[in-house]
Amino acid sequence: MTPSRDELFAAYALPDRSTPRVRMNFIESADGAVTLGGQSGALGGETDRAVMAVLRTLCDVVVVGAGTVRIEGYGGIDVSDEDAAWRRSHGLPDQPRLAVVSNDLGLEPGDDVFAGGGTIVVTHEAAPAAKRHALEEVAEVVSCGSSAVDLSSMLEAFAERGLAQVLCEGGPHLFGALLDAGLVDEVCVTIAPRFVGGDAGRIVAGASEADRRFRLGGVLTDDEGFAFLRYVR
């Protein structure tokens, strides 16, 4: 049976908002492909989109790598009026913040990701100055690290802004870097009932091989054959 909105909120509820948490959200096919036709969104279904909406509603900030912004065509991440009302009823701003991680600032001020205002760009002190100045016109640019983005410093910068509950939507290299840094607390994975083949990558890229053990925190399924797994460190 497909879970209702209320059941999704219960399944992904945060036990303590004061404790910082990094939650990953990914989708992959049953044979491990993270994309279909080059985009992860092509693997999804109605319930998967509902899970994403719930996770965004629960978080303080949505984090995504600049490469994923370009590939997936990220625009704003505004939650629905119903979800904004839920946030208000729980003492939260209507909308979560959006943060884009970029070492080279390969973004343009006119990109859709900046259309809603309030976007944070996370980079480092050695990032190109001209690009930084241009993006400062449309976003809050935060330096975390001297010559590359320091992800621990990024989380500290979020905490200073009251953004303790972090939802990271990729891409795989950002996931890998967070894993290597030991900063991932929870992984939400949708398994799509599709076998894709081809050369699509995995949800993790660039991480060193290690036995990082998580426990299974929850399992849901829907009528379309999707499985929704939640792993907790």
Short mmCIF file of C-alpha atoms in Angstrom, two decimals:
data_model
loop_
_atom_site.label_atom_id
_atom_site.label_comp_id
_atom_site.label_asym_id
_atom_site.label_seq_id
_atom_site.Cartn_x
_atom_site.Cartn_y
_atom_site.Cartn_z
CA MET A 1 0.00 0.00 0.00
CA THR A 2 1.28 3.45 -0.86
CA PRO A 3 2.07 5.44 2.31
CA SER A 4 0.09 8.61 2.99
CA ARG A 5 1.65 12.02 3.56
CA ASP A 6 1.12 11.65 7.32
CA GLU A 7 2.77 8.23 7.28
CA LEU A 8 5.78 9.68 5.45
CA PHE A 9 6.12 12.46 8.02
CA ALA A 10 6.01 9.85 10.79
CA ALA A 11 8.53 7.57 9.05
CA TYR A 12 11.10 10.34 8.50
CA ALA A 13 10.44 12.37 11.66
CA LEU A 14 13.47 13.99 13.31
CA PRO A 15 13.81 12.96 16.97
CA ASP A 16 15.69 16.07 18.07
CA ARG A 17 16.08 19.18 15.94
CA SER A 18 18.75 20.60 18.23
CA THR A 19 21.18 17.79 17.36
CA PRO A 20 22.94 18.51 14.03
CA ARG A 21 22.26 15.89 11.40
CA VAL A 22 23.35 15.26 7.80
CA ARG A 23 20.77 13.28 5.89
CA MET A 24 21.38 12.07 2.34
CA ASN A 25 18.59 11.43 -0.16
CA PHE A 26 19.19 9.41 -3.33
CA ILE A 27 17.38 7.22 -5.81
CA GLU A 28 18.87 4.28 -7.70
CA SER A 29 17.60 1.50 -9.91
CA ALA A 30 17.38 -2.07 -8.68
CA ASP A 31 20.70 -2.75 -10.45
CA GLY A 32 22.40 0.24 -8.83
CA ALA A 33 22.19 2.90 -11.56
CA VAL A 34 21.96 6.41 -10.16
CA THR A 35 20.69 7.92 -13.42
CA LEU A 36 18.58 7.04 -16.44
CA GLY A 37 19.41 9.00 -19.55
CA GLY A 38 21.85 11.06 -17.50
CA GLN A 39 19.35 12.27 -14.87
CA SER A 40 18.30 10.81 -11.54
CA GLY A 41 14.81 12.30 -11.78
CA ALA A 42 13.97 9.92 -14.63
CA LEU A 43 14.08 7.01 -12.17
CA GLY A 44 11.48 8.45 -9.80
CA GLY A 45 7.79 7.99 -9.19
CA GLU A 46 4.98 9.76 -7.35
CA THR A 47 5.87 8.42 -3.90
CA ASP A 48 9.55 9.18 -4.38
CA ARG A 49 8.64 12.79 -5.13
CA ALA A 50 6.43 12.82 -2.03
CA VAL A 51 9.34 11.53 0.09
CA MET A 52 11.59 14.26 -1.29
CA ALA A 53 8.96 16.87 -0.42
CA VAL A 54 8.69 15.54 3.15
CA LEU A 55 12.47 15.46 3.63
CA ARG A 56 12.74 19.03 2.36
CA THR A 57 9.94 20.12 4.67
CA LEU A 58 11.69 18.58 7.67
CA CYS A 59 15.14 20.05 7.02
CA ASP A 60 16.69 23.47 7.64
CA VAL A 61 18.85 23.53 4.52
CA VAL A 62 19.02 21.52 1.28
CA VAL A 63 22.60 21.03 0.06
CA VAL A 64 23.54 20.09 -3.48
CA GLY A 65 26.73 20.08 -5.52
CA ALA A 66 27.09 22.55 -8.38
CA GLY A 67 27.46 19.71 -10.88
CA THR A 68 24.10 18.29 -9.87
CA VAL A 69 22.55 21.75 -10.16
CA ARG A 70 23.72 21.90 -13.77
CA ILE A 71 22.80 18.31 -14.71
CA GLU A 72 19.41 18.16 -13.01
CA GLY A 73 18.45 21.73 -13.80
CA TYR A 74 17.80 22.79 -10.22
CA GLY A 75 15.60 25.81 -9.76
CA GLY A 76 14.02 26.85 -6.49
CA ILE A 77 13.11 24.25 -3.90
CA ASP A 78 10.03 25.94 -2.46
CA VAL A 79 7.86 23.49 -0.53
CA SER A 80 4.10 23.52 -1.14
CA ASP A 81 1.69 25.77 0.74
CA GLU A 82 0.56 22.78 2.80
CA ASP A 83 4.13 21.90 3.74
CA ALA A 84 4.97 25.55 4.46
CA ALA A 85 2.02 25.61 6.86
CA TRP A 86 3.38 22.47 8.55
CA ARG A 87 6.74 24.20 8.97
CA ARG A 88 5.13 27.30 10.49
CA SER A 89 3.17 25.15 12.92
CA HIS A 90 6.47 23.67 14.11
CA GLY A 91 8.19 27.03 14.55
CA LEU A 92 10.18 26.91 11.30
CA PRO A 93 10.50 29.42 8.46
CA ASP A 94 8.13 28.74 5.57
CA GLN A 95 10.97 27.50 3.37
CA PRO A 96 14.28 25.71 3.97
CA ARG A 97 17.45 27.38 2.69
CA LEU A 98 19.24 26.06 -0.39
CA ALA A 99 23.03 25.71 -0.42
CA VAL A 100 25.17 24.94 -3.48
CA VAL A 101 28.69 23.58 -2.98
CA SER A 102 31.21 24.67 -5.62
CA ASN A 103 35.01 24.70 -5.60
CA ASP A 104 35.37 26.53 -8.92
CA LEU A 105 32.20 28.67 -8.77
CA GLY A 106 31.09 27.33 -12.14
CA LEU A 107 27.71 29.02 -11.76
CA GLU A 108 26.09 32.09 -13.32
CA PRO A 109 24.11 34.76 -11.47
CA GLY A 110 21.21 34.19 -13.87
CA ASP A 111 20.91 30.46 -13.12
CA ASP A 112 17.47 29.32 -11.99
CA VAL A 113 18.91 28.11 -8.68
CA PHE A 114 19.20 31.75 -7.59
CA ALA A 115 15.74 32.84 -8.70
CA GLY A 116 14.04 32.44 -5.32
CA GLY A 117 16.65 34.35 -3.32
CA GLY A 118 18.28 33.22 -0.11
CA THR A 119 20.61 30.70 -1.76
CA ILE A 120 23.94 30.02 -0.06
CA VAL A 121 27.00 29.27 -2.19
CA VAL A 122 29.66 27.32 -0.30
CA THR A 123 33.18 27.69 -1.69
CA HIS A 124 36.71 28.37 -0.42
CA GLU A 125 39.06 31.34 -0.01
CA ALA A 126 41.02 30.63 -3.21
CA ALA A 127 37.94 30.49 -5.45
CA PRO A 128 38.01 32.89 -8.44
CA ALA A 129 37.44 36.40 -7.07
CA ALA A 130 35.56 37.71 -10.11
CA LYS A 131 33.09 34.84 -10.01
CA ARG A 132 32.67 35.29 -6.26
CA HIS A 133 31.84 38.99 -6.67
CA ALA A 134 29.30 38.23 -9.39
CA LEU A 135 27.54 35.58 -7.30
CA GLU A 136 27.49 37.80 -4.23
CA GLU A 137 24.90 39.89 -6.09
CA VAL A 138 22.40 36.99 -6.00
CA ALA A 139 23.49 34.73 -3.13
CA GLU A 140 25.23 34.55 0.22
CA VAL A 141 28.74 33.31 -0.59
CA VAL A 142 30.47 31.53 2.29
CA SER A 143 34.14 30.48 2.31
CA CYS A 144 34.83 27.19 4.08
CA GLY A 145 38.47 26.19 3.70
CA SER A 146 41.55 27.78 2.17
CA SER A 147 42.01 25.96 -1.16
CA ALA A 148 39.08 23.51 -1.25
CA VAL A 149 35.72 23.30 0.47
CA ASP A 150 36.11 21.98 4.01
CA LEU A 151 32.87 20.13 4.71
CA SER A 152 33.21 20.23 8.50
CA SER A 153 33.58 24.00 8.29
CA MET A 154 30.54 24.09 6.03
CA LEU A 155 28.42 22.37 8.67
CA GLU A 156 29.74 24.77 11.31
CA ALA A 157 28.75 27.70 9.08
CA PHE A 158 25.27 26.22 8.72
CA ALA A 159 24.97 25.75 12.49
CA GLU A 160 25.93 29.40 13.05
CA ARG A 161 22.94 30.30 10.87
CA GLY A 162 20.59 28.00 12.77
CA LEU A 163 20.66 25.36 10.02
CA ALA A 164 21.28 22.19 12.04
CA GLN A 165 19.19 19.78 9.99
CA VAL A 166 20.97 19.27 6.67
CA LEU A 167 19.48 17.40 3.72
CA CYS A 168 22.00 16.62 0.98
CA GLU A 169 20.62 15.66 -2.42
CA GLY A 170 23.95 14.91 -4.09
CA GLY A 171 25.63 14.45 -6.29
CA PRO A 172 27.63 11.26 -5.82
CA HIS A 173 30.99 13.03 -5.41
CA LEU A 174 29.62 15.24 -2.64
CA PHE A 175 28.19 12.14 -0.97
CA GLY A 176 31.59 10.45 -1.26
CA ALA A 177 33.38 13.43 0.26
CA LEU A 178 30.93 13.56 3.16
CA LEU A 179 31.39 9.83 3.75
CA ASP A 180 35.17 10.13 3.73
CA ALA A 181 34.91 12.95 6.26
CA GLY A 182 32.67 10.84 8.51
CA LEU A 183 29.88 13.42 8.36
CA VAL A 184 26.92 11.36 7.13
CA ASP A 185 24.37 10.50 9.82
CA GLU A 186 21.55 9.06 7.74
CA VAL A 187 20.99 7.83 4.19
CA CYS A 188 17.55 7.70 2.59
CA VAL A 189 17.60 5.57 -0.56
CA THR A 190 14.74 4.95 -2.97
CA ILE A 191 15.10 1.71 -4.94
CA ALA A 192 13.27 2.06 -8.26
CA PRO A 193 11.84 -1.14 -9.80
CA ARG A 194 13.94 -0.73 -12.91
CA PHE A 195 17.00 -2.49 -14.31
CA VAL A 196 18.93 0.06 -16.31
CA GLY A 197 22.28 -1.41 -17.30
CA GLY A 198 24.55 0.96 -19.22
CA ASP A 199 27.37 2.95 -17.66
CA ALA A 200 25.48 4.93 -15.01
CA GLY A 201 27.43 5.49 -11.79
CA ARG A 202 26.60 4.63 -8.20
CA ILE A 203 25.14 6.97 -5.59
CA VAL A 204 28.65 7.30 -4.09
CA ALA A 205 31.66 8.42 -6.14
CA GLY A 206 35.24 9.22 -5.17
CA ALA A 207 35.12 7.83 -1.63
CA SER A 208 37.86 5.54 -0.34
CA GLU A 209 36.90 1.92 0.22
CA ALA A 210 35.91 1.29 3.84
CA ASP A 211 33.44 -0.76 5.87
CA ARG A 212 31.13 2.06 6.97
CA ARG A 213 28.34 0.33 8.85
CA PHE A 214 24.85 1.76 9.16
CA ARG A 215 21.75 0.15 10.64
CA LEU A 216 18.43 -0.15 8.83
CA GLY A 217 16.16 2.47 10.36
CA GLY A 218 13.04 1.95 8.28
CA VAL A 219 11.51 0.39 5.16
CA LEU A 220 8.47 1.49 3.16
CA THR A 221 7.05 0.32 -0.16
CA ASP A 222 4.38 1.62 -2.51
CA ASP A 223 1.95 0.19 -5.04
CA GLU A 224 4.31 0.92 -7.94
CA GLY A 225 7.01 -1.38 -6.56
CA PHE A 226 9.35 1.27 -5.18
CA ALA A 227 11.17 0.57 -1.90
CA PHE A 228 12.20 3.39 0.47
CA LEU A 229 15.07 2.52 2.77
CA ARG A 230 16.44 4.60 5.64
CA TYR A 231 19.90 3.81 7.03
CA VAL A 232 21.18 5.39 10.24
CA ARG A 233 24.79 5.59 11.41
#
